[in-house]
Amino acid sequence: MRNLIYVAFVGCAITAMSFTATAQQLPGYQVKENFTAEYSFKKDYNPFPVYDEKPILFTANAEKRSLVTELCNKVQFKFAQLLDRNVELLTNVTLFGFIDEWWHTRYRYGGTSKAGIDCSAFTGLLLKTVFHIDVPRTARMQYDASEKLSKDEMIEGDLVFFNTRGGVSHVGLYLGGGYFVHSSSSQGVTIDNLDDGYYEKRFISGGRPIVIEETTDIANAG
């Protein structure tokens, strides 16, 4: 029976796949969280989490596996074009699947759902779902709970902070190559570039969430 179980994302990593704009549309998917990703966010930060529980589909059916692979191709192809990047470099299928799931969800101040979501709720949900990291609720609090980074130091999965109306008032998640995803007040969940005039003028810094490891106090145990 072991040979009947196939994880969809393995097929997504194969770069010798054909990509087509007419691929059949499948419903959006979310990633389950069976495996735990390990991060220190200092010396051995890994932007590519290990995940398993809720990928697109687990199936032994060859036709369904083919459609799942096709969907992976579509997501990779879509965001490779948006990010001006080679398809094979989009290895974090979990991340881009999440973005695709929320793509163009409208902005709503204080919102936390598909009916509308604000910038810090979006980054918080993304970090929790994709990277298994909890961060505070607001942009300012996320900034305070992050190690500050220059543009040159940022990697995929870091936060980006902006001053749009005084102080730290907007946050997104960095995707590399100057691009970041965020919930924009004008376009909803979308991707923009740090070199765009509006964001270039308002950029404050990047930020890497500081993860505090839980420890057991043996003296007080029991």
Coordinates of C-alpha atoms in Angstrom, one line a residue:
M1 CA 0.0 0.0 0.0
R2 CA 2.9 2.3 0.6
N3 CA 3.5 2.6 -3.1
L4 CA 0.0 3.8 -3.6
I5 CA 0.5 7.0 -1.6
Y6 CA 1.9 9.9 -3.5
V7 CA 2.5 13.4 -2.1
A8 CA 1.4 16.0 -4.7
F9 CA 4.2 18.4 -4.0
V10 CA 6.9 15.9 -5.1
G11 CA 5.6 16.3 -8.6
C12 CA 5.8 20.0 -8.4
A13 CA 9.5 19.9 -7.8
I14 CA 10.2 18.2 -11.1
T15 CA 11.4 20.9 -13.5
A16 CA 11.0 18.9 -16.6
M17 CA 7.2 19.4 -16.6
S18 CA 5.2 21.1 -19.4
F19 CA 3.4 24.2 -18.5
T20 CA 0.1 25.3 -20.2
A21 CA -2.1 28.3 -19.9
T22 CA -5.1 26.1 -20.6
A23 CA -4.6 23.7 -17.8
Q24 CA -7.8 22.6 -16.1
Q25 CA -8.8 24.7 -13.1
L26 CA -9.0 22.9 -9.7
P27 CA -10.5 24.3 -6.5
G28 CA -8.1 26.3 -4.3
Y29 CA -6.2 24.3 -1.7
Q30 CA -4.8 24.8 1.7
V31 CA -1.7 23.2 3.3
K32 CA -2.2 20.9 6.3
E33 CA 0.2 21.0 9.1
N34 CA 1.3 17.6 10.2
F35 CA 5.0 18.2 10.1
T36 CA 6.7 20.8 12.2
A37 CA 9.1 23.2 10.6
E38 CA 12.2 24.0 12.6
Y39 CA 13.7 27.5 12.6
S40 CA 16.1 29.6 14.7
F41 CA 15.8 32.7 12.5
K42 CA 19.3 33.6 13.4
K43 CA 22.0 31.2 12.0
D44 CA 20.1 28.5 10.3
Y45 CA 17.0 30.1 9.0
N46 CA 15.3 28.0 6.4
P47 CA 12.7 29.7 4.2
F48 CA 11.4 26.4 2.9
P49 CA 9.3 24.6 5.5
V50 CA 8.6 20.9 5.7
Y51 CA 4.9 20.3 5.5
D52 CA 2.5 17.5 4.9
E53 CA -0.9 17.3 6.4
K54 CA -3.0 19.4 4.0
P55 CA -1.3 19.6 0.7
I56 CA -3.3 19.7 -2.4
L57 CA -4.3 16.1 -2.4
F58 CA -3.1 12.6 -1.3
T59 CA -4.3 10.1 -3.8
A60 CA -3.4 6.8 -5.5
N61 CA -5.6 7.7 -8.5
A62 CA -3.4 8.4 -11.5
E63 CA -5.8 10.8 -13.1
K64 CA -6.2 12.8 -9.9
R65 CA -2.4 12.9 -9.4
S66 CA -2.1 14.3 -12.9
L67 CA -4.6 17.1 -12.2
V68 CA -2.8 17.9 -8.9
T69 CA 0.5 18.2 -10.7
E70 CA -1.1 20.3 -13.3
L71 CA -2.4 22.7 -10.6
C72 CA 1.1 22.9 -9.1
N73 CA 2.4 23.9 -12.5
K74 CA -0.2 26.6 -12.9
V75 CA 0.6 28.2 -9.5
Q76 CA 4.3 28.1 -10.2
F77 CA 3.9 29.4 -13.7
K78 CA 1.6 32.2 -12.6
F79 CA 3.9 33.5 -9.9
A80 CA 7.0 33.0 -12.0
Q81 CA 5.6 35.5 -14.4
L82 CA 4.6 37.9 -11.7
L83 CA 8.0 37.8 -10.1
D84 CA 10.0 37.7 -13.3
R85 CA 11.7 34.5 -12.1
N86 CA 12.4 31.1 -13.6
V87 CA 9.7 28.5 -12.7
E88 CA 12.2 26.1 -11.2
L89 CA 13.2 28.7 -8.6
L90 CA 9.7 28.7 -7.1
T91 CA 10.4 25.7 -4.8
N92 CA 8.1 26.8 -1.9
V93 CA 4.9 25.6 -3.4
T94 CA 3.2 25.9 0.1
L95 CA 3.9 29.7 0.1
F96 CA 2.7 30.4 -3.4
G97 CA -0.3 28.1 -3.0
F98 CA -1.3 30.1 0.0
I99 CA -0.9 33.4 -1.8
D100 CA -3.0 32.0 -4.7
E101 CA -5.7 31.0 -2.3
W102 CA -6.0 34.6 -1.0
W103 CA -5.2 36.4 -4.3
H104 CA -7.2 39.6 -4.6
T105 CA -9.1 39.1 -1.4
R106 CA -10.2 42.6 -0.6
Y107 CA -8.6 44.8 2.1
R108 CA -10.7 45.5 5.2
Y109 CA -9.4 47.2 8.2
G110 CA -9.6 44.8 11.1
G111 CA -10.6 42.0 8.8
T112 CA -9.3 38.5 9.2
S113 CA -11.2 36.4 6.7
K114 CA -11.9 36.0 2.9
A115 CA -14.6 38.6 3.3
G116 CA -11.8 41.1 3.9
I117 CA -8.4 41.1 5.6
D118 CA -6.0 43.8 6.6
C119 CA -2.2 43.8 6.1
S120 CA -1.1 42.5 9.5
A121 CA -3.8 39.8 9.7
F122 CA -2.6 38.6 6.3
T123 CA 1.1 38.4 7.2
G124 CA 0.2 36.8 10.6
L125 CA -2.0 34.1 8.9
L126 CA 0.6 33.5 6.2
L127 CA 3.4 33.1 8.7
K128 CA 1.3 30.8 10.9
T129 CA 0.0 28.6 8.0
V130 CA 3.2 28.4 5.8
F131 CA 6.1 28.8 8.3
H132 CA 4.4 27.7 11.5
I133 CA 5.4 31.0 13.2
D134 CA 3.2 33.1 15.5
V135 CA 3.5 36.8 15.4
P136 CA 1.6 39.6 17.1
R137 CA -1.6 41.1 15.6
T138 CA -0.6 44.6 14.4
A139 CA 2.0 45.9 12.0
R140 CA 3.7 47.9 14.8
M141 CA 3.8 44.9 17.2
Q142 CA 5.2 42.7 14.4
Y143 CA 7.9 45.3 13.8
D144 CA 8.8 45.4 17.5
A145 CA 8.9 41.5 17.6
S146 CA 11.3 41.3 14.6
E147 CA 15.1 41.5 14.0
K148 CA 15.6 44.6 11.8
L149 CA 17.0 44.0 8.3
S150 CA 18.2 46.1 5.4
K151 CA 17.0 45.4 1.9
D152 CA 20.2 43.5 1.1
E153 CA 19.7 41.2 4.1
M154 CA 16.2 40.1 3.5
I155 CA 15.3 36.7 2.2
E156 CA 12.0 35.0 1.3
G157 CA 9.7 34.8 4.4
D158 CA 10.9 38.0 6.0
L159 CA 8.6 40.9 6.8
V160 CA 8.7 44.3 5.2
F161 CA 7.5 47.4 7.0
F162 CA 6.3 50.8 5.7
N163 CA 5.2 54.2 7.0
T164 CA 2.0 54.9 5.1
R165 CA 0.2 57.1 7.5
G166 CA 2.7 57.8 10.4
G167 CA 5.0 55.3 12.1
V168 CA 4.9 51.6 11.3
S169 CA 1.5 51.4 9.6
H170 CA 1.8 48.7 6.9
V171 CA 3.4 45.3 6.6
G172 CA 4.0 42.7 3.9
L173 CA 6.0 39.5 3.4
Y174 CA 9.1 39.5 1.2
L175 CA 9.3 37.1 -1.7
G176 CA 12.8 37.9 -3.0
G177 CA 14.0 40.0 -5.9
G178 CA 12.5 43.1 -4.4
Y179 CA 8.9 41.7 -4.5
F180 CA 6.6 41.3 -1.6
V181 CA 3.0 40.2 -1.0
H182 CA 0.6 42.2 1.1
S183 CA -3.0 43.2 1.6
S184 CA -3.1 46.5 -0.1
S185 CA -5.9 49.0 0.7
S186 CA -6.4 49.6 -3.0
Q187 CA -6.0 46.2 -4.6
G188 CA -6.4 43.7 -1.8
V189 CA -4.0 40.8 -1.6
T190 CA -1.4 41.4 -4.3
I191 CA 2.3 41.6 -5.1
D192 CA 4.3 44.8 -5.4
N193 CA 8.0 45.7 -5.6
L194 CA 10.0 47.7 -3.1
D195 CA 11.5 49.8 -5.9
D196 CA 8.0 51.1 -6.9
G197 CA 8.0 54.8 -6.1
Y198 CA 5.2 54.7 -3.5
Y199 CA 6.8 51.9 -1.5
E200 CA 10.4 52.9 -2.0
K201 CA 9.6 56.3 -0.3
R202 CA 7.8 54.7 2.6
F203 CA 9.9 51.6 3.3
I204 CA 11.2 51.5 6.9
S205 CA 13.0 48.1 7.1
G206 CA 12.8 44.4 6.8
G207 CA 12.1 42.2 9.8
R208 CA 12.7 38.6 10.7
P209 CA 10.3 37.4 13.5
I210 CA 12.2 36.6 16.7
V211 CA 11.2 33.1 17.8
I212 CA 11.6 32.6 21.5
E213 CA 12.1 28.9 22.2
E214 CA 10.1 27.5 25.1
T215 CA 12.1 26.1 27.9
T216 CA 11.2 23.9 30.9
D217 CA 12.0 25.3 34.3
I218 CA 13.1 22.1 36.1
A219 CA 13.3 23.8 39.4
N220 CA 9.7 24.8 39.3
A221 CA 8.4 21.6 37.6
G222 CA 5.8 19.6 39.4

